[in-house]
Tab-separated table of C-alpha atoms and ligand atoms in Angstrom:
chain	number	residue	atom	x	y	z
A	1	MET	CA	-43.142	-8.021	0.105
A	2	GLU	CA	-42.403	-6.697	3.684
A	3	ARG	CA	-39.704	-4.077	3.584
A	4	GLU	CA	-37.005	-3.671	6.426
A	5	HIS	CA	-36.277	0.049	7.360
A	6	PHE	CA	-32.990	1.390	8.472
A	7	ASP	CA	-31.926	5.005	8.941
A	8	ILE	CA	-28.784	4.379	6.839
A	9	PHE	CA	-27.973	1.741	4.248
A	10	ILE	CA	-24.363	1.319	3.404
A	11	SER	CA	-23.433	-0.333	0.197
A	12	GLY	CA	-19.832	-1.858	0.507
A	13	GLY	CA	-18.088	-3.352	3.571
A	14	GLY	CA	-14.507	-2.253	2.609
A	15	LEU	CA	-12.657	-0.402	5.353
A	16	ALA	CA	-14.645	2.785	4.482
A	17	GLY	CA	-18.076	1.071	4.782
A	18	LEU	CA	-17.215	-0.719	7.912
A	19	ILE	CA	-15.904	2.386	9.680
A	20	ALA	CA	-19.049	4.386	8.492
A	21	THR	CA	-21.210	1.512	10.076
A	22	CYS	CA	-19.435	1.862	13.447
A	23	ALA	CA	-19.476	5.621	13.363
A	24	PHE	CA	-23.171	6.082	12.529
A	25	ALA	CA	-24.160	3.434	14.941
A	26	ALA	CA	-22.282	5.231	17.601
A	27	LYS	CA	-24.388	8.259	16.980
A	28	GLY	CA	-27.503	6.194	17.631
A	29	PHE	CA	-28.623	5.555	13.919
A	30	SER	CA	-29.843	2.123	12.656
A	31	VAL	CA	-27.437	0.853	10.100
A	32	LEU	CA	-27.371	-1.943	7.569
A	33	CYS	CA	-24.059	-2.512	5.641
A	34	VAL	CA	-23.901	-5.257	2.919
A	35	ASP	CA	-21.092	-6.663	0.745
A	36	PRO	CA	-21.071	-9.532	-1.554
A	37	THR	CA	-17.499	-10.374	-0.466
A	38	PRO	CA	-16.967	-11.186	3.199
A	39	PRO	CA	-14.003	-9.261	4.736
A	40	VAL	CA	-10.759	-11.314	5.103
A	41	THR	CA	-9.699	-10.842	8.774
A	42	ASN	CA	-6.740	-13.308	9.042
A	43	ASN	CA	-3.242	-12.524	7.874
A	44	ALA	CA	-2.604	-16.154	6.921
A	45	ASP	CA	-5.454	-16.102	4.365
A	46	PRO	CA	-3.972	-15.848	0.785
A	47	LEU	CA	-6.723	-13.215	-0.031
A	48	ALA	CA	-5.607	-11.019	2.936
A	49	ASP	CA	-5.284	-7.350	2.123
A	50	ARG	CA	-1.467	-6.644	2.206
A	51	ARG	CA	-1.762	-2.934	2.435
A	52	SER	CA	-1.497	-0.948	5.570
A	53	THR	CA	-3.190	2.315	6.485
A	54	ALA	CA	-1.586	5.272	8.123
A	55	PHE	CA	-4.488	7.066	9.869
A	56	LEU	CA	-3.551	10.691	10.347
A	57	GLN	CA	-4.442	12.792	13.379
A	58	PRO	CA	-8.044	14.000	12.318
A	59	ALA	CA	-8.900	10.281	11.491
A	60	ARG	CA	-8.156	9.374	15.020
A	61	THR	CA	-10.818	11.746	16.376
A	62	THR	CA	-13.362	10.093	14.111
A	63	LEU	CA	-12.272	6.615	15.167
A	64	GLU	CA	-12.482	7.584	18.839
A	65	ALA	CA	-15.969	8.872	18.707
A	66	ALA	CA	-16.878	5.650	16.650
A	67	GLY	CA	-15.652	3.452	19.505
A	68	ILE	CA	-13.031	1.725	17.315
A	69	TRP	CA	-9.845	3.404	18.656
A	70	PRO	CA	-9.707	1.472	21.988
A	71	ARG	CA	-9.566	-1.765	19.946
A	72	LEU	CA	-6.687	-0.326	17.569
A	73	ASP	CA	-4.593	1.362	20.237
A	74	ALA	CA	-2.462	-1.566	21.123
A	75	HIS	CA	-1.594	-2.198	17.431
A	76	ALA	CA	-0.768	1.215	16.497
A	77	GLU	CA	2.787	2.142	15.279
A	78	ALA	CA	3.296	5.804	15.467
A	79	LEU	CA	4.535	8.019	12.509
A	80	GLN	CA	6.644	10.773	14.042
A	81	ILE	CA	8.811	11.749	11.063
A	82	MET	CA	7.953	11.815	7.312
A	83	ARG	CA	11.212	11.480	5.486
A	84	LEU	CA	11.173	12.403	1.838
A	85	ALA	CA	14.280	11.365	-0.134
A	86	ASP	CA	15.059	12.056	-3.789
A	87	ALA	CA	17.113	9.329	-5.541
A	88	GLY	CA	17.188	10.969	-8.900
A	89	GLY	CA	16.702	8.863	-12.172
A	90	VAL	CA	17.463	5.099	-12.102
A	91	GLU	CA	20.232	5.130	-9.689
A	92	ASN	CA	19.636	3.587	-6.070
A	93	GLU	CA	21.466	6.608	-4.483
A	94	ILE	CA	19.812	9.081	-2.353
A	95	ARG	CA	20.882	12.641	-3.248
A	96	TYR	CA	18.779	14.682	-0.902
A	97	VAL	CA	16.757	13.939	2.302
A	98	ALA	CA	14.036	16.245	3.853
A	99	ASP	CA	12.673	15.404	7.290
A	100	PHE	CA	9.267	16.721	8.377
A	101	ASP	CA	8.969	16.198	12.152
A	102	ALA	CA	5.480	16.034	13.554
A	103	SER	CA	6.683	17.947	16.697
A	104	ASP	CA	7.170	21.102	14.537
A	105	VAL	CA	3.368	21.369	14.330
A	106	SER	CA	1.869	19.137	17.013
A	107	ASP	CA	2.290	17.343	20.276
A	108	LEU	CA	1.081	14.160	18.575
A	109	PRO	CA	2.668	12.068	15.895
A	110	PHE	CA	1.422	12.599	12.323
A	111	GLY	CA	-0.588	9.297	12.446
A	112	TRP	CA	-0.546	5.639	13.397
A	113	ASN	CA	-0.065	2.791	10.987
A	114	PHE	CA	-1.978	-0.643	10.921
A	115	PRO	CA	-2.213	-3.561	8.563
A	116	ASN	CA	-5.462	-3.515	6.707
A	117	TRP	CA	-6.375	-7.189	7.512
A	118	LEU	CA	-6.045	-6.307	11.262
A	119	LEU	CA	-8.228	-3.227	10.743
A	120	ARG	CA	-10.944	-5.379	9.061
A	121	ARG	CA	-10.699	-7.883	12.055
A	122	GLU	CA	-11.122	-5.209	14.661
A	123	LEU	CA	-14.085	-3.416	12.699
A	124	MET	CA	-15.919	-6.642	12.356
A	125	ALA	CA	-15.409	-7.495	16.142
A	126	GLN	CA	-16.790	-3.995	16.906
A	127	ILE	CA	-19.847	-4.409	14.617
A	128	GLU	CA	-20.697	-7.597	16.403
A	129	THR	CA	-21.046	-5.695	19.701
A	130	LEU	CA	-23.539	-3.219	18.178
A	131	THR	CA	-27.313	-3.723	18.647
A	132	ASN	CA	-28.283	-1.072	16.197
A	133	ALA	CA	-26.074	-2.060	13.303
A	134	SER	CA	-25.547	-5.125	11.275
A	135	PHE	CA	-23.364	-6.287	8.493
A	136	ARG	CA	-24.488	-8.858	5.850
A	137	ALA	CA	-21.930	-10.621	3.783
A	138	GLY	CA	-22.735	-12.582	0.603
A	139	VAL	CA	-25.316	-10.047	-0.598
A	140	GLY	CA	-24.941	-6.992	-2.753
A	141	THR	CA	-26.894	-4.044	-3.738
A	142	LYS	CA	-28.825	-4.868	-6.835
A	143	ARG	CA	-31.452	-1.957	-7.511
A	144	VAL	CA	-32.163	1.426	-6.136
A	145	LEU	CA	-35.105	3.535	-6.472
A	146	THR	CA	-35.191	6.904	-4.659
A	147	ARG	CA	-38.146	8.938	-3.671
A	148	ASN	CA	-38.330	12.212	-1.947
A	149	ALA	CA	-39.248	10.592	1.240
A	150	GLN	CA	-36.850	7.551	1.334
A	151	ALA	CA	-34.703	5.282	-0.714
A	152	LEU	CA	-35.746	1.817	-1.789
A	153	VAL	CA	-33.091	-0.816	-2.180
A	154	THR	CA	-33.262	-4.369	-3.502
A	155	LEU	CA	-30.608	-6.725	-2.421
A	156	SER	CA	-29.162	-9.480	-4.637
A	157	ASP	CA	-31.128	-11.982	-2.431
A	158	GLY	CA	-34.325	-10.285	-3.204
A	159	THR	CA	-34.523	-8.601	0.203
A	160	ALA	CA	-36.215	-5.121	0.142
A	161	ILE	CA	-34.890	-2.405	2.240
A	162	GLY	CA	-36.020	1.235	2.891
A	163	ALA	CA	-33.517	3.806	4.081
A	164	ASP	CA	-33.352	7.612	4.793
A	165	LEU	CA	-29.794	7.870	3.528
A	166	ILE	CA	-27.805	5.483	1.314
A	167	ILE	CA	-23.992	5.704	1.668
A	168	ALA	CA	-22.234	4.376	-1.399
A	169	ALA	CA	-18.966	2.870	-0.100
A	170	ASP	CA	-18.821	0.290	-2.815
A	171	GLY	CA	-15.500	1.168	-4.327
A	172	ARG	CA	-13.896	2.592	-7.433
A	173	ASN	CA	-16.372	0.791	-9.723
A	174	SER	CA	-19.260	1.776	-7.387
A	175	PRO	CA	-22.575	0.102	-8.734
A	176	ILE	CA	-24.586	2.858	-6.657
A	177	ARG	CA	-22.823	5.605	-8.446
A	178	ASP	CA	-23.732	4.028	-11.876
A	179	MET	CA	-27.281	3.489	-10.821
A	180	ALA	CA	-27.466	6.980	-9.756
A	181	GLY	CA	-26.170	8.115	-13.219
A	182	ILE	CA	-23.095	9.856	-11.834
A	183	GLY	CA	-20.159	9.690	-14.142
A	184	ALA	CA	-16.508	9.714	-13.206
A	185	GLN	CA	-13.191	11.013	-14.659
A	186	THR	CA	-10.240	8.682	-14.595
A	187	TRP	CA	-6.523	9.260	-14.952
A	188	ARG	CA	-4.273	6.328	-15.617
A	189	TYR	CA	-0.435	6.235	-14.964
A	190	GLY	CA	0.304	2.845	-16.448
A	191	GLN	CA	1.769	2.292	-12.940
A	192	LYS	CA	1.362	-0.602	-10.396
A	193	GLY	CA	1.699	-0.350	-6.571
A	194	MET	CA	3.353	-3.528	-5.010
A	195	VAL	CA	2.445	-4.057	-1.488
A	196	PHE	CA	4.186	-6.305	1.069
A	197	THR	CA	5.678	-6.292	4.601
A	198	VAL	CA	9.364	-6.727	5.369
A	199	SER	CA	11.656	-7.115	8.458
A	200	HIS	CA	14.941	-5.268	8.597
A	201	PRO	CA	17.997	-5.096	10.884
A	202	ILE	CA	17.927	-1.312	11.323
A	203	PRO	CA	15.008	0.045	13.456
A	204	HIS	CA	12.664	2.450	11.749
A	205	GLU	CA	12.409	4.724	14.771
A	206	ASN	CA	8.942	5.696	13.787
A	207	VAL	CA	10.203	7.361	10.599
A	208	SER	CA	8.099	6.869	7.408
A	209	THR	CA	10.513	7.048	4.397
A	210	GLU	CA	9.220	7.885	0.854
A	211	ILE	CA	12.110	7.593	-1.679
A	212	HIS	CA	11.301	9.148	-5.010
A	213	ARG	CA	12.836	7.831	-8.122
A	214	THR	CA	11.862	7.417	-11.884
A	215	GLY	CA	8.990	4.922	-11.990
A	216	GLY	CA	7.424	6.279	-8.683
A	217	PRO	CA	8.151	6.337	-4.961
A	218	PHE	CA	9.100	3.492	-2.770
A	219	THR	CA	7.563	3.986	0.760
A	220	LEU	CA	8.557	2.239	4.024
A	221	VAL	CA	6.014	2.791	6.661
A	222	PRO	CA	6.711	1.678	10.304
A	223	LEU	CA	4.828	-1.373	11.669
A	224	PRO	CA	5.109	-3.183	15.197
A	225	ASP	CA	8.027	-5.619	15.453
A	226	HIS	CA	7.723	-9.041	13.679
A	227	GLU	CA	9.056	-11.891	16.010
A	228	GLY	CA	11.227	-9.330	17.710
A	229	THR	CA	12.661	-7.877	14.464
A	230	PRO	CA	11.833	-4.333	13.320
A	231	GLN	CA	9.106	-4.387	10.591
A	232	SER	CA	7.797	-1.990	7.924
A	233	ALA	CA	4.946	-2.046	5.331
A	234	ILE	CA	6.102	-1.210	1.778
A	235	VAL	CA	4.382	0.353	-1.157
A	236	TRP	CA	6.598	0.187	-4.271
A	237	MET	CA	5.270	1.963	-7.427
A	238	GLU	CA	6.746	1.074	-10.697
A	239	THR	CA	5.726	1.091	-14.399
A	240	GLY	CA	3.298	-1.846	-15.265
A	241	SER	CA	6.065	-3.713	-17.141
A	242	GLU	CA	8.748	-3.342	-14.406
A	243	ALA	CA	6.230	-4.321	-11.763
A	244	ALA	CA	5.327	-7.490	-13.828
A	245	ARG	CA	9.023	-8.349	-14.048
A	246	LEU	CA	9.430	-7.912	-10.435
A	247	MET	CA	6.328	-9.857	-9.364
A	248	ALA	CA	7.573	-12.762	-11.249
A	249	LEU	CA	10.743	-13.004	-9.262
A	250	SER	CA	11.191	-15.506	-6.447
A	251	ASP	CA	10.831	-14.108	-2.908
A	252	VAL	CA	14.596	-14.000	-2.279
A	253	GLU	CA	15.290	-12.367	-5.596
A	254	PHE	CA	12.488	-9.839	-5.048
A	255	ALA	CA	13.773	-9.005	-1.528
A	256	THR	CA	17.262	-8.344	-3.022
A	257	GLU	CA	15.654	-5.958	-5.584
A	258	ALA	CA	13.617	-4.291	-2.940
A	259	SER	CA	16.637	-3.810	-0.598
A	260	ALA	CA	18.494	-2.056	-3.435
A	261	ARG	CA	15.439	0.127	-4.430
A	262	SER	CA	15.127	1.087	-0.787
A	263	CYS	CA	18.841	2.380	-1.016
A	264	ASN	CA	19.376	0.081	2.008
A	265	VAL	CA	18.105	2.801	4.458
A	266	LEU	CA	16.998	0.057	6.854
A	267	GLY	CA	19.494	-2.557	5.800
A	268	PRO	CA	18.772	-5.743	3.791
A	269	LEU	CA	14.915	-6.354	3.671
A	270	THR	CA	13.407	-9.851	4.352
A	271	LEU	CA	9.723	-10.420	3.194
A	272	THR	CA	7.254	-11.136	6.076
A	273	SER	CA	4.124	-11.421	3.901
A	274	LYS	CA	3.048	-12.293	0.489
A	275	ARG	CA	3.077	-9.665	-2.280
A	276	ALA	CA	0.201	-7.991	-4.138
A	277	ALA	CA	0.041	-5.443	-6.932
A	278	TRP	CA	-2.619	-2.743	-7.179
A	279	PRO	CA	-3.255	-0.761	-10.411
A	280	ILE	CA	-2.561	3.023	-9.661
A	281	ILE	CA	-5.213	5.477	-10.862
A	282	SER	CA	-6.824	8.674	-9.964
A	283	GLN	CA	-10.462	9.111	-10.277
A	284	LYS	CA	-13.225	11.612	-9.337
A	285	ALA	CA	-16.959	11.186	-9.431
A	286	ASP	CA	-18.645	14.022	-11.227
A	287	ARG	CA	-20.977	14.524	-8.202
A	288	LEU	CA	-20.836	13.273	-4.603
A	289	THR	CA	-24.565	13.064	-4.149
A	290	ALA	CA	-27.864	12.074	-5.759
A	291	GLU	CA	-31.294	12.032	-4.194
A	292	ARG	CA	-31.014	10.302	-0.740
A	293	THR	CA	-27.472	9.222	-1.615
A	294	ALA	CA	-23.922	10.231	-0.595
A	295	LEU	CA	-20.803	8.877	-2.342
A	296	ILE	CA	-17.824	8.315	0.071
A	297	ALA	CA	-14.325	6.908	-0.211
A	298	GLU	CA	-13.182	5.244	-3.435
A	299	ALA	CA	-16.715	5.483	-4.906
A	300	ALA	CA	-16.046	9.291	-4.778
A	301	HIS	CA	-12.321	9.594	-5.185
A	302	VAL	CA	-9.300	7.407	-5.872
A	303	MET	CA	-5.651	8.569	-5.791
A	304	PRO	CA	-2.131	7.127	-5.896
A	305	PRO	CA	-0.903	6.062	-2.409
A	306	ILE	CA	1.268	9.001	-1.625
A	307	GLY	CA	1.155	10.921	1.698
A	308	ALA	CA	-1.497	8.501	3.102
A	309	GLN	CA	-4.277	10.569	1.716
A	310	GLY	CA	-6.828	7.908	0.383
A	311	LEU	CA	-8.643	6.422	3.346
A	312	ASN	CA	-8.106	9.599	5.451
A	313	MET	CA	-10.084	11.619	3.005
A	314	SER	CA	-12.677	8.863	3.183
A	315	LEU	CA	-12.730	9.480	7.057
A	316	ALA	CA	-13.265	13.243	6.394
A	317	ASP	CA	-16.181	12.297	4.154
A	318	ILE	CA	-17.627	10.096	7.000
A	319	GLN	CA	-17.023	12.873	9.645
A	320	THR	CA	-18.636	15.526	7.369
A	321	LEU	CA	-21.703	13.408	7.026
A	322	LEU	CA	-21.813	12.721	10.840
A	323	ASP	CA	-21.630	16.521	11.453
A	324	LEU	CA	-24.353	17.468	8.931
A	325	SER	CA	-26.603	14.725	10.413
A	326	LEU	CA	-26.884	16.790	13.533
A	327	ASP	CA	-28.346	19.877	11.871
A	328	HIS	CA	-30.331	18.345	8.982
A	329	PRO	CA	-32.973	15.867	8.492
A	330	LEU	CA	-31.145	12.499	7.518
A	331	GLY	CA	-30.693	12.127	3.750
A	332	SER	CA	-32.604	15.398	3.022
A	333	GLU	CA	-31.803	17.535	0.052
A	334	SER	CA	-30.312	20.202	2.301
A	335	MET	CA	-27.982	17.740	4.032
A	336	LEU	CA	-26.708	16.394	0.769
A	337	LYS	CA	-26.322	19.758	-0.703
A	338	ALA	CA	-24.211	20.925	2.237
A	339	TYR	CA	-22.142	17.623	1.956
A	340	GLU	CA	-21.297	18.248	-1.668
A	341	MET	CA	-20.279	21.909	-0.791
A	342	ALA	CA	-18.153	20.804	2.116
A	343	ARG	CA	-16.295	18.046	0.409
A	344	LYS	CA	-15.937	19.073	-3.293
A	345	ALA	CA	-13.065	21.624	-3.054
A	346	ASP	CA	-11.001	19.468	-0.606
A	347	VAL	CA	-11.461	16.410	-2.849
A	348	SER	CA	-10.353	18.395	-5.959
A	349	ILE	CA	-7.266	19.976	-4.401
A	350	ARG	CA	-6.041	16.788	-2.699
A	351	LEU	CA	-6.504	14.738	-5.909
A	352	GLN	CA	-4.602	17.433	-8.018
A	353	GLY	CA	-1.824	17.590	-5.438
A	354	VAL	CA	-1.377	13.882	-5.290
A	355	ASP	CA	-1.533	13.606	-9.008
A	356	LEU	CA	1.306	16.206	-9.437
A	357	LEU	CA	3.468	14.493	-6.952
A	358	ASN	CA	3.003	11.090	-8.598
A	359	ARG	CA	3.706	12.574	-12.079
A	360	ALA	CA	6.848	14.440	-10.778
A	361	SER	CA	8.057	11.106	-9.316
A	362	LEU	CA	7.123	8.981	-12.374
A	363	GLY	CA	8.925	11.147	-14.912
A	364	SER	CA	12.250	10.366	-16.244
A	365	GLY	CA	13.393	13.483	-18.066
A	366	PRO	CA	16.455	15.349	-16.512
A	367	ASN	CA	14.523	18.690	-16.381
A	368	LEU	CA	11.528	17.095	-14.554
A	369	ARG	CA	13.926	15.388	-12.189
A	370	ALA	CA	15.818	18.678	-11.488
A	371	LEU	CA	12.399	20.388	-10.927
A	372	ARG	CA	11.408	17.597	-8.442
A	373	LEU	CA	14.597	18.109	-6.433
A	374	LYS	CA	14.177	21.932	-6.471
A	375	GLY	CA	10.539	21.643	-5.270
A	376	LEU	CA	11.561	19.389	-2.356
A	377	GLN	CA	14.503	21.609	-1.350
A	378	PHE	CA	12.164	24.738	-1.349
A	379	LEU	CA	9.479	22.837	0.604
A	380	HIS	CA	11.972	21.706	3.296
A	381	GLY	CA	14.222	24.824	3.324
A	382	SER	CA	11.558	27.361	4.174
A	383	VAL	CA	10.105	27.003	7.669
A	384	THR	CA	6.742	28.636	6.570
A	385	ALA	CA	6.318	26.281	3.486
A	386	ARG	CA	7.482	23.202	5.591
A	387	LYS	CA	4.915	23.871	8.293
A	388	PHE	CA	2.166	24.716	5.732
A	389	ALA	CA	2.899	21.459	3.929
A	390	MET	CA	2.766	19.410	7.177
A	391	ARG	CA	-0.607	20.967	8.186
A	392	ALA	CA	-2.009	20.660	4.616
A	393	GLY	CA	-0.939	16.897	4.459
A	394	LEU	CA	-2.551	16.188	7.807
A	395	GLY	CA	-5.774	17.933	6.745
A	396	VAL	CA	-5.799	20.205	9.841
B	1	FAD	C1	-1.354	0.347	-2.768
B	1	FAD	C2	-2.240	1.210	-1.925
B	1	FAD	C3	-1.754	1.643	-0.584
B	1	FAD	C4	-2.688	2.530	0.021
B	1	FAD	N1	-2.234	3.038	1.348
B	1	FAD	C5	-3.055	3.900	1.906
B	1	FAD	C6	-2.591	4.580	3.173
B	1	FAD	O1	-1.501	4.255	3.789
B	1	FAD	N2	-3.408	5.439	3.785
B	1	FAD	C7	-4.587	5.660	3.340
B	1	FAD	O2	-5.296	6.431	3.859
B	1	FAD	N3	-5.151	5.125	2.129
B	1	FAD	C8	-4.374	4.271	1.441
B	1	FAD	N4	-4.765	3.591	0.315
B	1	FAD	C9	-6.166	3.923	-0.015
B	1	FAD	C10	-7.083	2.857	0.698
B	1	FAD	O3	-6.578	1.608	0.793
B	1	FAD	C11	-8.430	2.932	0.062
B	1	FAD	O4	-8.904	4.200	0.122
B	1	FAD	C12	-9.405	2.065	0.848
B	1	FAD	O5	-8.877	0.666	1.180
B	1	FAD	C13	-10.594	1.897	-0.087
B	1	FAD	O6	-11.619	1.634	0.641
B	1	FAD	P1	-13.150	1.625	0.235
B	1	FAD	O7	-13.865	1.092	1.347
B	1	FAD	O8	-13.537	2.869	-0.466
B	1	FAD	O9	-13.106	0.577	-1.070
B	1	FAD	P2	-13.088	-0.880	-1.283
B	1	FAD	O10	-12.030	-1.447	-0.314
B	1	FAD	O11	-12.737	-1.206	-2.729
B	1	FAD	O12	-14.416	-1.465	-0.878
B	1	FAD	C14	-15.547	-1.488	-1.611
B	1	FAD	C15	-16.440	-2.656	-1.237
B	1	FAD	O13	-17.631	-2.567	-1.984
B	1	FAD	C16	-18.125	-3.984	-2.234
B	1	FAD	N5	-19.039	-4.009	-3.334
B	1	FAD	C17	-18.831	-3.995	-4.684
B	1	FAD	N6	-20.026	-4.193	-5.339
B	1	FAD	C18	-20.973	-4.056	-4.334
B	1	FAD	C19	-22.431	-4.174	-4.388
B	1	FAD	N7	-23.169	-4.312	-5.505
B	1	FAD	N8	-23.125	-4.140	-3.252
B	1	FAD	C20	-22.454	-3.920	-1.990
B	1	FAD	N9	-21.063	-3.885	-1.928
B	1	FAD	C21	-20.374	-3.878	-3.079
B	1	FAD	C22	-16.748	-4.637	-2.658
B	1	FAD	O14	-16.719	-6.001	-2.428
B	1	FAD	C23	-15.687	-3.951	-1.699
B	1	FAD	O15	-15.671	-4.870	-0.492
B	1	FAD	C24	-3.906	2.765	-0.419
B	1	FAD	C25	-4.379	2.357	-1.650
B	1	FAD	C26	-3.588	1.502	-2.411
B	1	FAD	C27	-4.003	0.932	-3.757
């Protein structure tokens, strides 16, 4: 059977796979990306991804070089202030507020927020303009055989592909990771993250607010106005049983509970989207590479949605591979070894940091709550610690 050859084969057309497709094509590589599920690019579709993504400063540099940023610019909502609030145990009452202002460490905002369905729409539009990259929906990766010289991939429709480098962007249950025999450690929290968008009478003024309380954080992230009214994306983390109770409520009852849980910081909330609930886990692949193969994004690391780390780390994976492709033969042992070295420590440190923050927020004991408050007061009160935390969160 005739075999098609590409410089890079990308398994998985989630946000990470689609961004990687544009980024490597912009560098002149030939790229094929496949996904059994076509991306949903319309907000009205019941299957649309209700999450939003806050791209932090370093991500913008990668998106600009990939030619994607000009498509996103008009839809960007800036995040100027990260506000961390502590609401103690089960009361909806804020007892401490810490503002982290991007102007303390940079001339730019921390980042820019976008609905995920819109990102998919713009990424697909960009891929359609590329002559050296293509995306095939409805087919998946079925078999992989790697050789020193190249990787051989069989797709679910029987097509045979050859590639110098395979990028596994096929999610937390990555088939490529399994085929490469790479294990993964998983931590479960018994928690769900409910995602939806809301309008509210009080403008968000480009402040992203994370309210910590037993059960997990409730985060309001600025979005552009909805029909002339201020709008935010919400991630509301709760224990599985509480999330199930809340998801069973009517929209009006749910909005009333969400308003109370938000401590009414933006006034009463009105739903502007459907709701979805995501299981919250942390996961780390035992290795980031195999012969001719690099794991990126959720195939390599999954973490709770705190501090907008998830997809931003995935962009750091992509940027690292792009940089290494300049100095090493594509997909070579030296390139993959350098990728493992470059990303391993950052992935571990960020996973541990976010895990700790989530456990501190989830916990209900009075000692843990007191410790959480003291930690926040220290981080905010010391100028050195505050600036260090902001730079570390940004990944600069
Ligand atoms: C509630 C929530 C809120 C979040 N908020 C943020 C945020 O604000 N900022 C941030 O940076 N991150 C955030 N994240 C994380 C971010 O959403 C994820 O990192 C990102 O969406 C995962 O992208 P991915 O492309 O790795 O995986 P996925 O989106 O899971 O994509 C994997 C793709 O692989 C495909 N696939 C599966 N099997 C095969 C196969 N055999 N062959 C080919 N393809 C296959 C799947 O169909 C899928 O489309 C959040 C996560 C959650 C849960």
